[in-house]
Coordinates of C-alpha atoms and ligand atoms in Angstrom, one line a residue:
M1 CA 5.4 32.4 6.0
I2 CA 7.4 32.1 2.6
E3 CA 11.0 31.5 2.3
I4 CA 13.1 34.1 0.5
F5 CA 15.7 32.3 -1.1
Q6 CA 18.6 33.8 -2.6
E7 CA 21.5 32.1 -5.0
D8 CA 23.9 35.5 -7.1
D9 CA 20.6 37.7 -8.2
E10 CA 18.7 35.3 -8.4
F11 CA 15.4 34.6 -6.2
I12 CA 13.2 31.4 -5.6
A13 CA 10.0 31.4 -3.0
F14 CA 9.8 28.8 -1.1
F15 CA 6.0 27.8 -0.4
P16 CA 7.2 25.9 2.8
K17 CA 3.2 24.7 3.4
S18 CA 2.8 23.7 -0.2
L19 CA 6.8 23.1 -1.2
R20 CA 5.5 24.9 -4.2
S21 CA 8.7 27.2 -5.2
F22 CA 8.9 29.7 -8.0
K23 CA 11.4 32.0 -8.7
I24 CA 10.5 36.1 -8.3
N25 CA 12.0 39.2 -9.3
K26 CA 13.6 42.0 -7.2
D27 CA 10.0 43.7 -6.2
M28 CA 8.4 40.8 -5.9
K29 CA 10.9 39.6 -3.2
I30 CA 10.6 43.3 -1.3
L31 CA 7.2 43.1 -2.4
I32 CA 6.7 39.5 0.3
E33 CA 8.8 41.2 2.1
L34 CA 6.8 44.4 3.4
I35 CA 3.9 42.2 3.6
Q36 CA 5.4 39.3 6.1
S37 CA 6.3 42.4 8.2
G38 CA 3.5 43.3 9.1
E39 CA 4.0 46.7 6.6
P40 CA 0.6 49.0 7.2
T41 CA -0.8 48.2 3.7
Y42 CA -1.5 51.3 2.5
N43 CA 2.0 51.8 2.8
I44 CA 2.8 49.4 0.3
C45 CA 1.1 50.3 -1.4
E46 CA 2.5 53.9 -1.5
F47 CA 5.6 52.7 -1.2
L48 CA 5.3 50.4 -4.5
D49 CA 2.9 52.3 -6.4
I50 CA 0.2 49.8 -6.7
S51 CA -3.5 49.9 -6.1
Q52 CA -5.0 49.1 -3.0
E53 CA -7.3 46.1 -5.0
D54 CA -3.8 44.8 -6.7
L55 CA -2.3 43.9 -2.9
S56 CA -5.7 42.4 -2.0
Q57 CA -5.3 39.8 -4.6
L58 CA -1.6 39.6 -4.9
I59 CA -2.1 38.6 0.0
F60 CA -5.1 35.5 -1.3
D61 CA -3.1 34.4 -3.9
L62 CA 0.3 34.3 -2.1
K63 CA -2.3 32.1 0.4
Q64 CA -3.9 30.0 -1.6
I65 CA -0.3 29.0 -2.9
N66 CA 0.4 27.9 0.3
L67 CA -2.6 25.5 1.6
P68 CA -0.6 22.9 3.0
P69 CA -1.3 19.1 1.8
D70 CA -4.0 17.5 3.2
F71 CA -1.6 14.8 3.4
D72 CA -0.3 13.4 5.8
K73 CA 1.6 9.3 4.7
R74 CA 1.9 8.3 8.2
R75 CA -1.8 8.1 7.9
E76 CA -2.3 5.6 5.7
I77 CA -0.7 2.9 7.8
P78 CA -4.2 1.6 10.1
D79 CA -4.0 1.3 13.1
N80 CA -4.4 -3.1 12.6
V81 CA -0.7 -3.4 10.5
L82 CA 2.3 -2.4 12.1
K83 CA 5.1 -1.2 9.7
R84 CA 8.7 -2.6 11.1
L85 CA 9.2 -4.9 13.6
S86 CA 12.8 -4.7 15.0
I87 CA 13.5 -7.5 16.3
N88 CA 16.9 -7.6 17.6
I89 CA 18.9 -11.5 17.5
S90 CA 21.7 -10.2 19.1
N91 CA 23.6 -7.7 22.0
D92 CA 26.3 -8.7 20.6
C93 CA 29.3 -7.7 17.0
N94 CA 32.9 -8.6 15.9
L95 CA 33.0 -5.0 15.5
K96 CA 34.4 -2.0 17.7
C97 CA 33.3 0.5 15.0
T98 CA 34.4 3.6 16.2
Y99 CA 31.6 5.4 16.8
C100 CA 28.5 2.9 17.4
Y101 CA 26.0 4.2 19.5
A102 CA 25.2 0.4 20.4
N103 CA 28.6 0.6 22.6
F104 CA 29.7 -2.1 20.2
G105 CA 26.4 -4.2 19.9
C106 CA 25.4 -4.5 23.5
Y107 CA 23.4 -1.5 23.7
G108 CA 23.7 -1.3 27.4
A109 CA 23.7 -4.8 28.4
A110 CA 25.5 -8.0 28.8
N111 CA 26.1 -9.2 25.1
N112 CA 24.1 -12.0 23.7
L113 CA 21.2 -13.7 21.3
M114 CA 18.3 -14.3 21.9
D115 CA 17.1 -17.6 23.1
L116 CA 14.5 -19.1 20.7
E117 CA 12.1 -19.5 22.2
L118 CA 11.8 -16.1 22.7
I119 CA 11.7 -15.1 19.4
K120 CA 8.8 -17.6 19.4
V121 CA 6.9 -16.4 21.7
T122 CA 8.0 -11.7 19.9
L123 CA 6.1 -13.2 16.5
D124 CA 2.9 -14.6 18.2
K125 CA 2.0 -12.0 20.7
F126 CA 3.0 -9.3 17.3
F127 CA 1.2 -11.3 14.9
E128 CA -1.8 -12.1 17.7
A129 CA -2.1 -8.0 18.1
F130 CA -1.8 -7.7 14.6
D131 CA -3.2 -8.1 11.5
E132 CA -0.7 -7.8 9.2
I133 CA 2.9 -6.8 10.2
L134 CA 4.8 -4.9 6.3
I135 CA 8.4 -5.8 7.5
I136 CA 10.4 -7.3 10.0
Q137 CA 13.9 -6.1 10.4
V138 CA 16.1 -9.3 12.0
F139 CA 18.6 -6.6 13.7
G140 CA 21.4 -6.7 16.5
G141 CA 24.4 -5.8 17.5
E142 CA 25.6 -7.9 14.2
P143 CA 22.9 -10.3 13.4
L144 CA 23.5 -12.7 11.2
L145 CA 26.5 -13.5 14.0
H146 CA 23.3 -15.8 15.4
Y147 CA 22.3 -17.9 12.6
E148 CA 19.7 -20.2 14.1
G149 CA 17.8 -16.8 15.0
F150 CA 18.2 -15.9 11.5
K151 CA 17.1 -18.4 10.6
F152 CA 14.0 -19.5 13.3
I153 CA 12.8 -16.2 12.7
C154 CA 12.8 -16.9 8.1
E155 CA 10.9 -20.5 8.8
Y156 CA 8.2 -19.5 10.8
I157 CA 6.5 -16.4 9.4
E158 CA 7.3 -18.4 6.4
T159 CA 5.1 -21.5 7.7
K160 CA 3.0 -19.2 9.1
Y161 CA 2.0 -17.6 5.4
T162 CA 1.8 -21.3 3.7
Q163 CA -0.4 -22.1 6.4
G164 CA -2.7 -19.4 5.8
K165 CA -1.9 -17.7 9.6
I166 CA -0.7 -14.7 8.0
K167 CA -2.1 -12.9 5.4
Y168 CA 0.3 -11.6 3.5
R169 CA 4.3 -12.2 3.4
T170 CA 5.8 -11.0 5.8
Q171 CA 8.9 -9.1 4.7
I172 CA 12.3 -9.6 6.0
T173 CA 14.7 -7.3 5.8
T174 CA 18.4 -7.1 8.0
V175 CA 21.1 -4.8 8.0
T176 CA 24.2 -6.5 8.7
N177 CA 28.3 -5.1 8.4
G178 CA 28.7 -8.2 5.5
T179 CA 31.3 -9.9 7.4
I180 CA 29.5 -13.0 8.2
M181 CA 27.8 -14.2 4.9
T182 CA 28.1 -18.0 5.1
S183 CA 27.2 -19.6 2.8
K184 CA 24.6 -21.4 4.6
I185 CA 23.4 -17.4 5.3
I186 CA 23.0 -17.7 1.5
E187 CA 20.5 -19.9 0.6
L188 CA 18.1 -17.9 3.6
I189 CA 18.9 -13.9 2.1
K190 CA 17.8 -16.0 -1.1
K191 CA 15.0 -18.5 -0.3
Y192 CA 12.7 -16.1 2.6
H193 CA 14.3 -12.5 -0.7
V194 CA 16.0 -11.0 1.8
L195 CA 16.2 -8.0 1.7
V196 CA 19.9 -7.7 3.5
T197 CA 21.8 -3.5 4.2
I198 CA 25.6 -3.4 4.1
S199 CA 27.3 -0.9 5.9
L200 CA 30.3 -0.2 3.9
D201 CA 32.9 3.1 4.8
G202 CA 34.9 2.7 1.5
P203 CA 37.4 3.5 0.5
E204 CA 39.2 0.5 2.1
E205 CA 41.3 3.1 4.0
I206 CA 38.8 5.0 5.3
H207 CA 37.0 2.0 5.7
D208 CA 39.3 0.0 7.7
K209 CA 39.8 2.6 10.3
S210 CA 35.9 3.4 11.4
R211 CA 35.3 -0.4 11.0
P212 CA 37.6 -2.5 11.9
F213 CA 37.5 -6.1 13.4
L214 CA 37.3 -6.4 17.4
N215 CA 41.1 -7.3 16.6
G216 CA 42.0 -4.2 15.2
Q217 CA 42.1 -5.7 11.3
G218 CA 40.2 -4.3 9.2
T219 CA 37.2 -5.5 7.5
F220 CA 37.1 -4.1 3.5
S221 CA 37.8 -6.8 1.8
K222 CA 36.6 -9.7 3.4
I223 CA 32.9 -7.3 3.1
L224 CA 33.8 -7.4 -0.5
K225 CA 34.4 -10.3 -1.4
N226 CA 31.7 -11.5 0.5
I227 CA 29.2 -9.6 -1.0
E228 CA 30.7 -11.0 -4.6
K229 CA 29.5 -13.9 -2.5
L230 CA 26.4 -12.8 -2.0
N231 CA 26.1 -10.9 -4.8
A232 CA 26.8 -13.8 -7.7
V233 CA 23.9 -15.7 -6.5
T234 CA 21.2 -13.0 -5.0
N235 CA 20.4 -9.2 -6.1
Q236 CA 21.1 -8.3 -2.6
P237 CA 22.4 -6.9 -1.3
A238 CA 19.2 -3.9 -1.3
Q239 CA 21.0 -0.9 -0.1
I240 CA 24.7 -0.3 0.9
E241 CA 24.6 2.2 4.1
V242 CA 27.7 4.7 4.3
T243 CA 28.2 6.4 8.3
Y244 CA 30.8 10.3 6.8
N245 CA 32.9 10.9 8.8
Q246 CA 35.2 13.2 9.1
E247 CA 37.4 10.7 8.6
H248 CA 36.8 11.0 4.7
I249 CA 37.7 14.7 5.1
N250 CA 41.2 14.6 5.6
R251 CA 41.1 12.5 2.6
N252 CA 40.4 14.6 0.7
V253 CA 37.3 12.6 -0.4
S254 CA 33.1 13.8 -1.1
I255 CA 30.3 12.1 -1.0
L256 CA 30.3 12.2 -4.7
D257 CA 33.3 10.8 -4.3
I258 CA 32.6 7.1 -2.2
L259 CA 28.3 7.1 -4.5
K260 CA 31.2 7.1 -7.3
F261 CA 33.6 4.2 -5.6
I262 CA 30.1 2.2 -5.1
E263 CA 29.0 2.5 -8.2
E264 CA 32.2 1.5 -9.4
K265 CA 32.8 -1.6 -7.0
L266 CA 28.7 -2.9 -6.5
K267 CA 27.8 -1.6 -10.3
H268 CA 24.0 0.4 -9.4
I269 CA 22.5 0.5 -5.5
S270 CA 20.8 2.3 -3.0
V271 CA 23.2 4.5 -0.7
H272 CA 22.3 5.8 2.1
I273 CA 25.2 8.7 3.2
A274 CA 24.5 10.0 7.2
P275 CA 27.0 12.3 8.6
V276 CA 28.8 10.8 11.8
S277 CA 26.7 11.5 14.5
A278 CA 29.6 11.9 17.5
D279 CA 30.7 14.3 19.9
K280 CA 32.9 16.4 18.9
K281 CA 35.5 16.3 20.2
E282 CA 36.1 12.5 19.3
C283 CA 39.0 13.0 16.8
F284 CA 35.7 10.4 13.7
A285 CA 33.6 14.2 14.8
L286 CA 32.6 16.5 11.5
E287 CA 33.1 19.3 12.1
N288 CA 31.0 20.9 10.1
R289 CA 28.4 19.5 7.4
N290 CA 29.7 20.8 4.7
A291 CA 30.6 18.3 2.2
F292 CA 26.3 17.2 2.2
V293 CA 25.4 20.7 1.7
E294 CA 28.3 20.5 -1.7
S295 CA 27.6 17.1 -2.4
V296 CA 23.8 18.4 -4.2
D297 CA 25.7 20.7 -6.3
E298 CA 28.1 18.3 -7.3
I299 CA 26.3 15.6 -7.8
N300 CA 23.3 17.3 -10.1
R301 CA 26.6 19.0 -12.3
H302 CA 27.3 14.9 -12.7
N303 CA 24.5 13.4 -13.5
S304 CA 23.6 16.7 -16.2
S305 CA 26.6 15.8 -17.6
T306 CA 27.5 12.0 -17.6
N307 CA 23.4 11.0 -17.6
S308 CA 23.6 9.5 -14.6
N309 CA 21.2 9.7 -11.9
F310 CA 23.6 8.9 -8.6
G311 CA 21.9 10.0 -5.3
Y312 CA 21.5 9.2 -2.2
V313 CA 19.2 8.3 0.5
I314 CA 18.9 12.4 2.5
L315 CA 18.9 14.1 -1.2
E316 CA 16.7 11.4 -2.7
D317 CA 14.6 12.4 0.7
I318 CA 14.8 15.4 -0.3
Q319 CA 13.9 15.7 -4.0
E320 CA 10.5 12.7 -3.1
S321 CA 9.3 15.8 -0.5
L322 CA 9.2 18.2 -3.0
K323 CA 7.5 16.4 -5.6
Y324 CA 5.1 14.4 -3.7
P325 CA 4.0 16.9 -0.6
H326 CA 2.6 15.6 2.5
T327 CA 2.4 17.0 5.6
R328 CA 5.3 16.0 8.7
I329 CA 3.8 16.1 11.7
N330 CA 6.3 13.6 12.8
F331 CA 10.5 13.4 12.9
C332 CA 10.1 9.2 12.3
D333 CA 8.9 5.7 12.6
A334 CA 9.5 5.3 16.2
G335 CA 7.1 4.2 17.9
I336 CA 4.7 5.4 15.9
D337 CA 5.0 2.2 12.7
L338 CA 8.4 0.8 14.7
I339 CA 7.8 -1.1 17.5
S340 CA 11.9 -2.5 18.0
V341 CA 12.1 -5.9 20.8
S342 CA 15.8 -6.3 22.9
T343 CA 16.9 -9.9 23.0
T344 CA 16.2 -10.4 26.5
G345 CA 12.5 -9.1 24.2
E346 CA 12.4 -6.0 26.0
V347 CA 10.0 -3.6 24.0
Y348 CA 11.4 0.3 22.9
P349 CA 9.9 2.5 20.3
C350 CA 13.2 2.3 18.1
Y351 CA 16.2 -0.2 18.0
M352 CA 18.1 3.6 18.7
F353 CA 16.0 3.2 22.5
I354 CA 16.9 0.3 23.6
D355 CA 18.3 -0.1 27.2
E356 CA 17.3 3.4 27.8
P357 CA 15.4 3.4 31.7
E358 CA 13.0 6.3 30.0
F359 CA 11.9 4.8 26.6
Y360 CA 10.7 1.2 27.7
L361 CA 7.3 0.3 27.0
M362 CA 7.4 -3.2 28.6
D363 CA 7.9 -6.5 28.5
I364 CA 6.5 -8.9 25.5
K365 CA 6.6 -11.3 28.1
D366 CA 3.8 -9.0 30.0
P367 CA 0.3 -11.1 30.2
L368 CA -1.1 -8.0 29.1
F369 CA 0.4 -7.1 25.9
S370 CA -2.2 -6.1 23.0
R371 CA -2.5 -3.4 20.6
E372 CA -4.2 -1.9 22.4
T373 CA -1.5 -1.5 25.8
L374 CA 0.7 -1.1 22.8
L375 CA -1.1 1.7 20.9
M376 CA -1.8 3.4 24.2
K377 CA 2.3 3.5 25.8
T378 CA 3.3 4.6 22.7
K379 CA 0.0 7.2 22.4
S380 CA 3.6 9.8 23.1
Y381 CA 4.6 8.9 20.1
R382 CA 1.7 8.8 18.2
N383 CA 0.0 11.3 19.5
Y384 CA 2.4 14.4 18.9
N385 CA 2.8 17.2 15.9
R386 CA 6.1 19.1 15.5
L387 CA 3.8 21.9 13.6
N388 CA 2.1 22.6 17.2
D389 CA 4.8 22.7 19.1
L390 CA 5.9 25.6 20.5
N391 CA 8.9 24.1 21.9
S392 CA 10.3 22.1 19.0
K393 CA 12.3 24.0 16.3
C394 CA 10.1 23.1 13.6
S395 CA 7.1 24.9 14.3
T396 CA 8.8 27.5 12.6
C397 CA 11.0 26.2 10.1
F398 CA 10.4 25.5 6.1
A399 CA 12.1 22.1 6.1
A400 CA 9.2 21.1 7.8
N401 CA 7.9 19.3 5.5
V402 CA 10.6 18.2 4.2
C403 CA 12.7 17.0 7.1
G404 CA 12.4 13.9 8.4
G405 CA 14.8 13.3 11.5
C406 CA 15.3 11.1 14.0
M407 CA 14.2 11.4 17.6
G408 CA 17.2 8.8 17.9
I409 CA 20.0 11.0 17.2
N410 CA 17.9 14.3 18.8
Y411 CA 18.3 12.4 21.8
Y412 CA 22.1 11.3 21.9
N413 CA 23.1 15.3 20.6
T414 CA 20.5 17.0 22.6
N415 CA 19.0 15.0 24.9
D416 CA 15.3 15.6 23.8
I417 CA 13.9 14.0 21.0
H418 CA 12.3 16.4 19.2
I419 CA 15.3 18.7 19.2
S420 CA 17.9 17.5 17.2
P421 CA 21.4 19.0 17.0
S422 CA 22.0 22.5 15.4
D423 CA 24.4 21.1 12.8
D424 CA 22.3 18.9 11.1
C425 CA 18.6 21.7 10.5
T426 CA 21.9 24.5 9.1
M427 CA 22.5 20.9 7.2
K428 CA 19.3 20.2 6.0
R429 CA 18.5 23.7 5.6
K430 CA 21.2 24.2 3.1
M431 CA 20.2 20.9 1.1
L432 CA 16.5 22.4 0.6
K433 CA 17.6 25.4 -0.3
K434 CA 19.9 23.9 -3.1
V435 CA 17.1 20.9 -4.0
V436 CA 15.8 23.5 -5.0
F437 CA 17.0 26.3 -7.4
N438 CA 18.4 23.0 -9.0
L439 CA 14.9 21.5 -10.5
Q440 CA 14.0 25.6 -11.2
K441 CA 17.0 25.4 -13.3
S442 CA 15.9 21.4 -14.7
N443 CA 12.3 22.3 -14.7
G444 CA 12.2 25.7 -15.8
S445 CA 10.4 28.2 -13.5
V446 CA 6.9 29.0 -13.4
N447 CA 7.7 33.2 -13.2
Y448 CA 5.7 34.9 -10.3
G449 CA 6.2 38.7 -10.4
Ligands
SF4_501 S1 15.8 20.9 9.7 FE1 15.4 21.0 12.1 S2 13.6 23.2 13.6 FE2 14.2 22.2 10.2 S3 12.9 21.0 10.3 FE3 13.9 19.6 11.1 S4 14.9 19.1 12.4 FE4 13.2 20.0 12.3
SF4_502 S1 14.8 7.2 16.6 FE1 16.2 7.1 14.2 S2 16.7 4.9 14.3 FE2 14.5 5.0 14.9 S3 12.8 5.2 14.3 FE3 13.8 7.0 14.3 S4 15.2 7.9 13.3 FE4 15.0 5.8 12.7

């Protein structure tokens, strides 16, 4: 199906499989709608006064334009390579974020730090199972509460690499709340080129309300000082993660405001702004996702008038997908390109599912642990194709080849990893539409009709 996007009296024909789009006039809009409604061709020809040959040619052209790319990005990674291993070295956290999905760091279990011997077993088993691991993500709770665990991972991987036991130096990353940034930690980040993501919901009043210390005290100023400390000797953090919630709306802080704020405080840096995922009853839950939809035009206007290139991950993902079209059969990497290990050595498709019995794969200490067993246990994730799943809303959605999604968020909101919350879907479709219009305006359009 071709999707017709409309803004005032402008129309764009969007081809969901090839991700191409063309500005069309009203007649062409009517023609495409008639063809798609199943109206007999002789009626269409008579109604629009066109020949049968012209109509047949047009239908052929439209089908050609919508041919899907035969390129599925995920399949670039062979089975003997694991894109990302996430190790939950700490089940503990020193903050009490209002919206924490991980139950303040501990997921469903008691607080604990991962035993060093278990970290070693995890690394050994995974490096034995896979010829290459591209990324090791040091995760938590708050991972930097476990300095020894973090240090062990950095040093162990470096030793394996320098001794020639692994062919490529695995990239280490970590996601931290940024409150613990001792000189020893900074030294490790510097020495082992760790990529750091820090969560910051700034401006200060909003951040301090949503991400306080356990005793209720604000964390904003501490984090900002730590970022300065880190940034003085490294090029980190690589990314700032913002959870946009109702408090931002209540205080009239738009997504563009956040980007400006981060730019002012931290200079140019990748920013991931995501809507808070929460039960509608919670006071911080977003009433709607309009701020994200409006951000597309606001950022576009800002960038054109100031010659800057502000953006955030969701928006850049859409732009990137349109630029380099590919077929997206999965929501995300969980269980396919990502495997997660809990502090106790349990293996899950993603950290979002830790301690959810339904998603448990196996124990890292299981003598049967191997690549083959893991591939077998994650078969349902690897074989899933949302474009063929008639129960999934994605199979008929025009945004399917653009939209990623998070199976964890799906699960916690709809109880089904393959069904996204409606709010998110509406937001993503509206954002896509706006991005397509903006691209047509800035690139000039190919008129088809
Ligand atoms: S917008 Fe929703 S239905 Fe459409 S592809 Fe994305 S997750 Fe699926
Ligand atoms: S479930 Fe969510 S957090 Fe996990 S890989 Fe998918 S998108 Fe990422």
